[in-house]
């Protein structure tokens, strides 16, 4: 009995160490595509580029994430996750080094595409965490992992602004490269191997994603809601630095500090996970959607005072984090044997929404200004259904079909 207790205690300690390693890895990789957020105005100044041209950097970052989620994350069901993770993070570190030395906007944008593609490795972390967490604590486990990613995003936005101001924006990417080199060493030393859950050939593996999407209504609904929320979220962070520079004449440091209100969303992640474990996804997702709607109403007054930007950013982050924790927990619970592919579906919708939002708002801001960005976030064009109505419709369907 003593030996059994010792083995059980050793297994628990090993699981805790693995979760701690994945939390640290999530923190590092999450920041890769977010150092740019407060630096876009400074990058535009160095290369004498328009806001629309610089907008390709976040657009391709989010688009690259979509490519990685689509093509690389499904491999988590097919291959040893250890080597998949190490390979993707190694390439991510190299892409950050290229960005640090980029001679033009074109090279910077191309490297941001690679950075986004490899940053999708965070979804592979989620698959591992859900596999080792007890079913009654999966929401909390997902919330903790996502909280680490959110803290990494917040850190990158603040550090990116500070480093760009005092040393130059290229040093931000140099710093990120160093963190990724250290992370690869830690993963080589301590990340254990995993067993594949399928032997499907690669093309059949990708085709099976569509079958999973068709068969599982919970996966479809959660992914669709998160797509719409991604438009609102990605759209804001793609233009916050140019908006702050134009409306309030502030530099990258101040724009980066807008990331601090993201701490509100970070603090919401774990409670959202515990709430999901107790009550299910519906009330949690509904609360998140309402928070996002309120955020863009507040952003409409951003020209009056920076205080409205700060308050809106708090509501935006809280709404997004709350809904994402619940939706991702729901998606992983729906298909236990295909979690990597389920996360692919979810991640494709999240980052496609971010990419669409970044493209639309960058173009709208360059052509029509900040209020046009707010209008895009809240409504579609006259020929399309209102985004607000779409969100409400999806929430109602989720409530009725639960």
GROMACS .gro file of C-alpha atoms in nm:
model
  402
    1UNK     CA    1   0.000   0.000   0.000
    2UNK     CA    2   0.290   0.230   0.079
    3UNK     CA    3   0.451   0.150  -0.256
    4UNK     CA    4   0.122   0.220  -0.433
    5UNK     CA    5   0.088   0.555  -0.255
    6UNK     CA    6   0.446   0.640  -0.346
    7UNK     CA    7   0.385   0.561  -0.713
    8UNK     CA    8   0.061   0.762  -0.708
    9UNK     CA    9   0.235   1.057  -0.545
   10UNK     CA   10   0.519   1.035  -0.795
   11UNK     CA   11   0.277   1.031  -1.089
   12UNK     CA   12   0.092   1.333  -0.950
   13UNK     CA   13   0.419   1.521  -0.903
   14UNK     CA   14   0.522   1.435  -1.258
   15UNK     CA   15   0.190   1.563  -1.394
   16UNK     CA   16   0.225   1.886  -1.197
   17UNK     CA   17   0.577   1.937  -1.331
   18UNK     CA   18   0.455   1.876  -1.686
   19UNK     CA   19   0.170   2.123  -1.644
   20UNK     CA   20   0.414   2.380  -1.502
   21UNK     CA   21   0.644   2.331  -1.805
   22UNK     CA   22   0.351   2.374  -2.044
   23UNK     CA   23   0.238   2.687  -1.858
   24UNK     CA   24   0.585   2.838  -1.900
   25UNK     CA   25   0.594   2.739  -2.267
   26UNK     CA   26   0.250   2.889  -2.326
   27UNK     CA   27   0.367   3.217  -2.173
   28UNK     CA   28   0.666   3.240  -2.409
   29UNK     CA   29   0.503   3.137  -2.736
   30UNK     CA   30   0.188   3.344  -2.686
   31UNK     CA   31   0.382   3.669  -2.706
   32UNK     CA   32   0.546   3.605  -3.043
   33UNK     CA   33   0.275   3.773  -3.252
   34UNK     CA   34   0.193   4.040  -2.995
   35UNK     CA   35   0.524   4.226  -2.952
   36UNK     CA   36   0.421   4.412  -3.267
   37UNK     CA   37   0.103   4.563  -3.120
   38UNK     CA   38   0.250   4.880  -2.962
   39UNK     CA   39   0.531   4.904  -3.221
   40UNK     CA   40   0.331   4.936  -3.544
   41UNK     CA   41   0.343   5.316  -3.550
   42UNK     CA   42   0.722   5.310  -3.490
   43UNK     CA   43   0.769   5.045  -3.762
   44UNK     CA   44   0.561   5.253  -4.004
   45UNK     CA   45   0.777   5.556  -3.927
   46UNK     CA   46   1.105   5.372  -3.991
   47UNK     CA   47   0.991   5.228  -4.325
   48UNK     CA   48   0.782   5.534  -4.426
   49UNK     CA   49   0.482   5.302  -4.468
   50UNK     CA   50   0.109   5.377  -4.457
   51UNK     CA   51  -0.117   5.235  -4.184
   52UNK     CA   52  -0.270   5.002  -4.444
   53UNK     CA   53   0.075   4.865  -4.541
   54UNK     CA   54   0.179   4.814  -4.180
   55UNK     CA   55  -0.156   4.649  -4.120
   56UNK     CA   56  -0.029   4.351  -4.320
   57UNK     CA   57   0.199   4.260  -4.029
   58UNK     CA   58  -0.082   4.176  -3.782
   59UNK     CA   59  -0.302   4.051  -4.064
   60UNK     CA   60  -0.042   3.795  -4.177
   61UNK     CA   61   0.039   3.707  -3.816
   62UNK     CA   62  -0.320   3.610  -3.754
   63UNK     CA   63  -0.345   3.454  -4.100
   64UNK     CA   64  -0.031   3.251  -4.028
   65UNK     CA   65  -0.190   3.128  -3.709
   66UNK     CA   66  -0.479   3.003  -3.921
   67UNK     CA   67  -0.236   2.818  -4.150
   68UNK     CA   68  -0.062   2.657  -3.853
   69UNK     CA   69  -0.387   2.559  -3.688
   70UNK     CA   70  -0.512   2.407  -4.014
   71UNK     CA   71  -0.200   2.216  -4.119
   72UNK     CA   72   0.016   2.155  -3.811
   73UNK     CA   73  -0.209   2.120  -3.505
   74UNK     CA   74  -0.399   1.813  -3.642
   75UNK     CA   75  -0.066   1.629  -3.640
   76UNK     CA   76  -0.099   1.618  -3.261
   77UNK     CA   77  -0.337   1.321  -3.309
   78UNK     CA   78  -0.099   1.151  -3.554
   79UNK     CA   79   0.258   1.197  -3.425
   80UNK     CA   80   0.454   1.223  -3.102
   81UNK     CA   81   0.357   1.564  -2.963
   82UNK     CA   82   0.703   1.611  -2.809
   83UNK     CA   83   0.881   1.644  -3.144
   84UNK     CA   84   0.596   1.838  -3.303
   85UNK     CA   85   0.617   2.097  -3.025
   86UNK     CA   86   0.997   2.124  -3.031
   87UNK     CA   87   1.007   2.158  -3.411
   88UNK     CA   88   0.743   2.431  -3.422
   89UNK     CA   89   0.901   2.634  -3.142
   90UNK     CA   90   1.245   2.607  -3.303
   91UNK     CA   91   1.111   2.751  -3.631
   92UNK     CA   92   0.923   3.016  -3.434
   93UNK     CA   93   1.246   3.132  -3.272
   94UNK     CA   94   1.415   3.156  -3.612
   95UNK     CA   95   1.125   3.362  -3.751
   96UNK     CA   96   1.157   3.605  -3.460
   97UNK     CA   97   1.528   3.644  -3.540
   98UNK     CA   98   1.443   3.727  -3.902
   99UNK     CA   99   1.195   3.991  -3.784
  100UNK     CA  100   1.466   4.149  -3.569
  101UNK     CA  101   1.686   4.194  -3.877
  102UNK     CA  102   1.411   4.261  -4.136
  103UNK     CA  103   1.522   4.513  -4.403
  104UNK     CA  104   1.170   4.591  -4.526
  105UNK     CA  105   0.800   4.569  -4.447
  106UNK     CA  106   0.773   4.279  -4.692
  107UNK     CA  107   1.029   4.067  -4.505
  108UNK     CA  108   0.877   4.164  -4.172
  109UNK     CA  109   0.531   4.063  -4.290
  110UNK     CA  110   0.658   3.731  -4.435
  111UNK     CA  111   0.833   3.645  -4.108
  112UNK     CA  112   0.519   3.740  -3.917
  113UNK     CA  113   0.332   3.483  -4.127
  114UNK     CA  114   0.578   3.211  -4.016
  115UNK     CA  115   0.560   3.337  -3.658
  116UNK     CA  116   0.182   3.308  -3.662
  117UNK     CA  117   0.190   2.959  -3.815
  118UNK     CA  118   0.426   2.824  -3.549
  119UNK     CA  119   0.252   3.004  -3.263
  120UNK     CA  120  -0.040   2.766  -3.316
  121UNK     CA  121   0.160   2.516  -3.110
  122UNK     CA  122  -0.026   2.652  -2.808
  123UNK     CA  123  -0.327   2.443  -2.910
  124UNK     CA  124  -0.112   2.130  -2.889
  125UNK     CA  125  -0.040   2.226  -2.527
  126UNK     CA  126  -0.417   2.240  -2.463
  127UNK     CA  127  -0.459   1.884  -2.594
  128UNK     CA  128  -0.195   1.753  -2.354
  129UNK     CA  129  -0.338   1.940  -2.055
  130UNK     CA  130  -0.692   1.812  -2.118
  131UNK     CA  131  -0.562   1.455  -2.149
  132UNK     CA  132  -0.398   1.457  -1.805
  133UNK     CA  133  -0.660   1.665  -1.616
  134UNK     CA  134  -0.946   1.487  -1.430
  135UNK     CA  135  -1.278   1.536  -1.615
  136UNK     CA  136  -1.431   1.736  -1.329
  137UNK     CA  137  -1.141   1.983  -1.338
  138UNK     CA  138  -1.092   2.024  -1.714
  139UNK     CA  139  -1.242   2.372  -1.724
  140UNK     CA  140  -1.005   2.489  -1.454
  141UNK     CA  141  -0.708   2.322  -1.629
  142UNK     CA  142  -0.794   2.485  -1.962
  143UNK     CA  143  -0.848   2.816  -1.783
  144UNK     CA  144  -0.503   2.795  -1.623
  145UNK     CA  145  -0.333   2.716  -1.952
  146UNK     CA  146  -0.514   2.995  -2.132
  147UNK     CA  147  -0.434   3.230  -1.844
  148UNK     CA  148  -0.063   3.164  -1.905
  149UNK     CA  149  -0.112   3.249  -2.273
  150UNK     CA  150  -0.299   3.566  -2.184
  151UNK     CA  151  -0.025   3.674  -1.943
  152UNK     CA  152   0.229   3.610  -2.221
  153UNK     CA  153   0.027   3.831  -2.455
  154UNK     CA  154   0.004   4.106  -2.194
  155UNK     CA  155   0.376   4.084  -2.123
  156UNK     CA  156   0.463   4.102  -2.493
  157UNK     CA  157   0.250   4.411  -2.548
  158UNK     CA  158   0.399   4.597  -2.252
  159UNK     CA  159   0.757   4.479  -2.311
  160UNK     CA  160   0.730   4.551  -2.683
  161UNK     CA  161   0.633   4.911  -2.617
  162UNK     CA  162   0.902   4.969  -2.353
  163UNK     CA  163   1.182   4.806  -2.552
  164UNK     CA  164   1.079   4.988  -2.871
  165UNK     CA  165   1.086   5.322  -2.691
  166UNK     CA  166   1.419   5.282  -2.513
  167UNK     CA  167   1.619   5.059  -2.748
  168UNK     CA  168   1.431   5.023  -3.078
  169UNK     CA  169   1.161   4.787  -3.198
  170UNK     CA  170   1.410   4.535  -3.339
  171UNK     CA  171   1.538   4.458  -2.990
  172UNK     CA  172   1.192   4.334  -2.893
  173UNK     CA  173   1.222   4.055  -3.146
  174UNK     CA  174   1.581   3.986  -3.039
  175UNK     CA  175   1.459   3.945  -2.682
  176UNK     CA  176   1.183   3.710  -2.797
  177UNK     CA  177   1.436   3.502  -2.993
  178UNK     CA  178   1.640   3.451  -2.678
  179UNK     CA  179   1.334   3.334  -2.483
  180UNK     CA  180   1.251   3.078  -2.750
  181UNK     CA  181   1.605   2.939  -2.750
  182UNK     CA  182   1.584   2.887  -2.373
  183UNK     CA  183   1.242   2.726  -2.408
  184UNK     CA  184   1.362   2.475  -2.668
  185UNK     CA  185   1.639   2.366  -2.430
  186UNK     CA  186   1.389   2.315  -2.146
  187UNK     CA  187   1.153   2.114  -2.367
  188UNK     CA  188   1.434   1.892  -2.492
  189UNK     CA  189   1.526   1.818  -2.132
  190UNK     CA  190   1.185   1.765  -1.973
  191UNK     CA  191   0.898   1.723  -2.220
  192UNK     CA  192   0.797   1.352  -2.230
  193UNK     CA  193   0.686   1.168  -2.544
  194UNK     CA  194   0.319   1.101  -2.622
  195UNK     CA  195   0.135   0.831  -2.814
  196UNK     CA  196  -0.064   0.903  -3.131
  197UNK     CA  197  -0.440   0.842  -3.118
  198UNK     CA  198  -0.478   0.767  -3.489
  199UNK     CA  199  -0.277   0.622  -3.776
  200UNK     CA  200  -0.465   0.798  -4.054
  201UNK     CA  201  -0.252   0.923  -4.345
  202UNK     CA  202  -0.201   1.298  -4.341
  203UNK     CA  203  -0.453   1.377  -4.616
  204UNK     CA  204  -0.718   1.163  -4.448
  205UNK     CA  205  -0.635   1.323  -4.114
  206UNK     CA  206  -0.711   1.665  -4.260
  207UNK     CA  207  -1.027   1.538  -4.432
  208UNK     CA  208  -1.153   1.395  -4.102
  209UNK     CA  209  -1.164   1.749  -3.959
  210UNK     CA  210  -1.465   1.827  -4.177
  211UNK     CA  211  -1.638   1.507  -4.066
  212UNK     CA  212  -1.588   1.604  -3.701
  213UNK     CA  213  -1.726   1.950  -3.775
  214UNK     CA  214  -2.037   1.803  -3.941
  215UNK     CA  215  -2.108   1.545  -3.672
  216UNK     CA  216  -2.068   1.754  -3.357
  217UNK     CA  217  -2.310   2.044  -3.310
  218UNK     CA  218  -2.141   2.164  -2.992
  219UNK     CA  219  -1.814   2.204  -3.179
  220UNK     CA  220  -1.984   2.398  -3.460
  221UNK     CA  221  -2.164   2.637  -3.227
  222UNK     CA  222  -1.866   2.706  -3.002
  223UNK     CA  223  -1.637   2.768  -3.301
  224UNK     CA  224  -1.887   2.998  -3.475
  225UNK     CA  225  -1.933   3.216  -3.167
  226UNK     CA  226  -1.558   3.243  -3.120
  227UNK     CA  227  -1.512   3.343  -3.485
  228UNK     CA  228  -1.737   3.646  -3.438
  229UNK     CA  229  -1.566   3.739  -3.114
  230UNK     CA  230  -1.229   3.707  -3.292
  231UNK     CA  231  -1.331   3.974  -3.544
  232UNK     CA  232  -1.400   4.216  -3.260
  233UNK     CA  233  -1.083   4.131  -3.070
  234UNK     CA  234  -0.831   4.111  -3.355
  235UNK     CA  235  -0.972   4.426  -3.508
  236UNK     CA  236  -0.907   4.633  -3.196
  237UNK     CA  237  -0.548   4.524  -3.133
  238UNK     CA  238  -0.451   4.561  -3.500
  239UNK     CA  239  -0.519   4.937  -3.493
  240UNK     CA  240  -0.487   5.041  -3.129
  241UNK     CA  241  -0.136   5.187  -3.169
  242UNK     CA  242  -0.214   5.396  -3.482
  243UNK     CA  243  -0.545   5.501  -3.323
  244UNK     CA  244  -0.373   5.615  -3.003
  245UNK     CA  245  -0.110   5.803  -3.203
  246UNK     CA  246  -0.371   5.979  -3.416
  247UNK     CA  247  -0.635   6.061  -3.154
  248UNK     CA  248  -0.418   6.118  -2.846
  249UNK     CA  249  -0.065   6.172  -2.986
  250UNK     CA  250   0.098   5.900  -2.774
  251UNK     CA  251   0.394   5.675  -2.858
  252UNK     CA  252   0.452   5.299  -2.844
  253UNK     CA  253   0.513   5.291  -2.468
  254UNK     CA  254   0.173   5.438  -2.388
  255UNK     CA  255   0.006   5.222  -2.654
  256UNK     CA  256   0.173   4.914  -2.506
  257UNK     CA  257   0.047   5.006  -2.160
  258UNK     CA  258  -0.308   4.972  -2.288
  259UNK     CA  259  -0.228   4.601  -2.258
  260UNK     CA  260  -0.238   4.634  -1.879
  261UNK     CA  261  -0.619   4.627  -1.870
  262UNK     CA  262  -0.577   4.278  -2.015
  263UNK     CA  263  -0.498   4.176  -1.659
  264UNK     CA  264  -0.873   4.190  -1.600
  265UNK     CA  265  -0.924   3.923  -1.863
  266UNK     CA  266  -0.638   3.718  -1.721
  267UNK     CA  267  -0.804   3.717  -1.380
  268UNK     CA  268  -1.130   3.605  -1.542
  269UNK     CA  269  -0.983   3.292  -1.706
  270UNK     CA  270  -0.958   3.057  -1.407
  271UNK     CA  271  -1.293   3.163  -1.254
  272UNK     CA  272  -1.452   3.110  -1.595
  273UNK     CA  273  -1.305   2.759  -1.601
  274UNK     CA  274  -1.440   2.678  -1.255
  275UNK     CA  275  -1.780   2.824  -1.349
  276UNK     CA  276  -1.781   2.605  -1.662
  277UNK     CA  277  -1.704   2.295  -1.450
  278UNK     CA  278  -2.003   2.377  -1.226
  279UNK     CA  279  -2.267   2.514  -1.464
  280UNK     CA  280  -2.169   2.424  -1.820
  281UNK     CA  281  -2.072   2.650  -2.107
  282UNK     CA  282  -2.396   2.836  -2.182
  283UNK     CA  283  -2.405   3.099  -1.902
  284UNK     CA  284  -2.031   3.155  -1.927
  285UNK     CA  285  -2.036   3.213  -2.304
  286UNK     CA  286  -2.341   3.438  -2.281
  287UNK     CA  287  -2.166   3.656  -2.025
  288UNK     CA  288  -1.858   3.681  -2.245
  289UNK     CA  289  -2.061   3.785  -2.550
  290UNK     CA  290  -2.236   4.059  -2.352
  291UNK     CA  291  -1.898   4.187  -2.232
  292UNK     CA  292  -1.767   4.215  -2.589
  293UNK     CA  293  -2.074   4.408  -2.704
  294UNK     CA  294  -2.037   4.654  -2.414
  295UNK     CA  295  -1.667   4.699  -2.495
  296UNK     CA  296  -1.732   4.829  -2.846
  297UNK     CA  297  -2.004   5.061  -2.725
  298UNK     CA  298  -1.745   5.214  -2.492
  299UNK     CA  299  -1.481   5.232  -2.770
  300UNK     CA  300  -1.716   5.458  -2.961
  301UNK     CA  301  -1.618   5.734  -2.714
  302UNK     CA  302  -1.240   5.672  -2.742
  303UNK     CA  303  -1.177   6.008  -2.912
  304UNK     CA  304  -1.302   6.189  -2.600
  305UNK     CA  305  -1.058   6.033  -2.353
  306UNK     CA  306  -0.803   5.755  -2.315
  307UNK     CA  307  -1.012   5.640  -2.019
  308UNK     CA  308  -1.269   5.501  -2.262
  309UNK     CA  309  -0.995   5.304  -2.439
  310UNK     CA  310  -0.881   5.159  -2.106
  311UNK     CA  311  -1.234   5.067  -1.995
  312UNK     CA  312  -1.317   4.919  -2.335
  313UNK     CA  313  -0.997   4.713  -2.335
  314UNK     CA  314  -1.088   4.571  -1.994
  315UNK     CA  315  -1.435   4.471  -2.110
  316UNK     CA  316  -1.299   4.334  -2.438
  317UNK     CA  317  -1.042   4.110  -2.271
  318UNK     CA  318  -1.280   3.990  -2.001
  319UNK     CA  319  -1.547   3.904  -2.254
  320UNK     CA  320  -1.311   3.722  -2.487
  321UNK     CA  321  -1.130   3.523  -2.215
  322UNK     CA  322  -1.451   3.420  -2.044
  323UNK     CA  323  -1.614   3.290  -2.362
  324UNK     CA  324  -1.295   3.126  -2.490
  325UNK     CA  325  -1.234   2.918  -2.175
  326UNK     CA  326  -1.589   2.783  -2.181
  327UNK     CA  327  -1.596   2.720  -2.555
  328UNK     CA  328  -1.257   2.547  -2.563
  329UNK     CA  329  -1.348   2.326  -2.269
  330UNK     CA  330  -1.671   2.230  -2.448
  331UNK     CA  331  -1.487   2.151  -2.772
  332UNK     CA  332  -1.230   1.928  -2.600
  333UNK     CA  333  -1.497   1.739  -2.409
  334UNK     CA  334  -1.702   1.674  -2.723
  335UNK     CA  335  -1.442   1.458  -2.906
  336UNK     CA  336  -1.206   1.286  -2.657
  337UNK     CA  337  -1.028   1.078  -2.923
  338UNK     CA  338  -0.970   1.365  -3.164
  339UNK     CA  339  -0.879   1.659  -2.945
  340UNK     CA  340  -0.605   1.795  -3.169
  341UNK     CA  341  -0.844   1.807  -3.463
  342UNK     CA  342  -1.121   1.955  -3.249
  343UNK     CA  343  -0.876   2.225  -3.139
  344UNK     CA  344  -0.795   2.276  -3.506
  345UNK     CA  345  -1.159   2.354  -3.579
  346UNK     CA  346  -1.180   2.588  -3.282
  347UNK     CA  347  -0.849   2.757  -3.354
  348UNK     CA  348  -0.929   2.803  -3.724
  349UNK     CA  349  -1.239   2.997  -3.632
  350UNK     CA  350  -1.061   3.203  -3.364
  351UNK     CA  351  -0.768   3.308  -3.580
  352UNK     CA  352  -0.969   3.345  -3.899
  353UNK     CA  353  -1.183   3.589  -3.703
  354UNK     CA  354  -0.872   3.770  -3.582
  355UNK     CA  355  -0.729   3.788  -3.935
  356UNK     CA  356  -1.054   3.915  -4.082
  357UNK     CA  357  -1.086   4.169  -3.803
  358UNK     CA  358  -0.728   4.292  -3.845
  359UNK     CA  359  -0.768   4.331  -4.221
  360UNK     CA  360  -1.104   4.505  -4.205
  361UNK     CA  361  -1.015   4.746  -3.927
  362UNK     CA  362  -0.670   4.835  -4.065
  363UNK     CA  363  -0.827   4.925  -4.397
  364UNK     CA  364  -1.121   5.105  -4.241
  365UNK     CA  365  -0.899   5.306  -4.006
  366UNK     CA  366  -0.672   5.414  -4.291
  367UNK     CA  367  -0.965   5.521  -4.508
  368UNK     CA  368  -1.235   5.641  -4.270
  369UNK     CA  369  -1.102   5.663  -3.915
  370UNK     CA  370  -1.176   5.514  -3.575
  371UNK     CA  371  -1.555   5.533  -3.578
  372UNK     CA  372  -1.556   5.318  -3.891
  373UNK     CA  373  -1.361   5.056  -3.696
  374UNK     CA  374  -1.625   5.065  -3.421
  375UNK     CA  375  -1.899   5.030  -3.684
  376UNK     CA  376  -1.730   4.722  -3.835
  377UNK     CA  377  -1.701   4.562  -3.494
  378UNK     CA  378  -2.068   4.619  -3.414
  379UNK     CA  379  -2.243   4.571  -3.746
  380UNK     CA  380  -2.213   4.424  -4.092
  381UNK     CA  381  -2.281   4.621  -4.407
  382UNK     CA  382  -2.643   4.679  -4.505
  383UNK     CA  383  -2.640   4.373  -4.727
  384UNK     CA  384  -2.544   4.143  -4.443
  385UNK     CA  385  -2.689   4.045  -4.109
  386UNK     CA  386  -2.593   4.258  -3.812
  387UNK     CA  387  -2.300   4.110  -3.622
  388UNK     CA  388  -2.479   4.194  -3.300
  389UNK     CA  389  -2.785   4.003  -3.421
  390UNK     CA  390  -2.564   3.712  -3.528
  391UNK     CA  391  -2.409   3.693  -3.183
  392UNK     CA  392  -2.750   3.703  -3.017
  393UNK     CA  393  -2.884   3.439  -3.258
  394UNK     CA  394  -2.596   3.200  -3.188
  395UNK     CA  395  -2.633   3.245  -2.813
  396UNK     CA  396  -3.007   3.179  -2.834
  397UNK     CA  397  -2.945   2.864  -3.037
  398UNK     CA  398  -2.691   2.750  -2.781
  399UNK     CA  399  -2.943   2.809  -2.503
  400UNK     CA  400  -3.230   2.637  -2.684
  401UNK     CA  401  -3.034   2.334  -2.801
  402UNK     CA  402  -2.849   2.269  -2.479
   0.00000   0.00000   0.00000
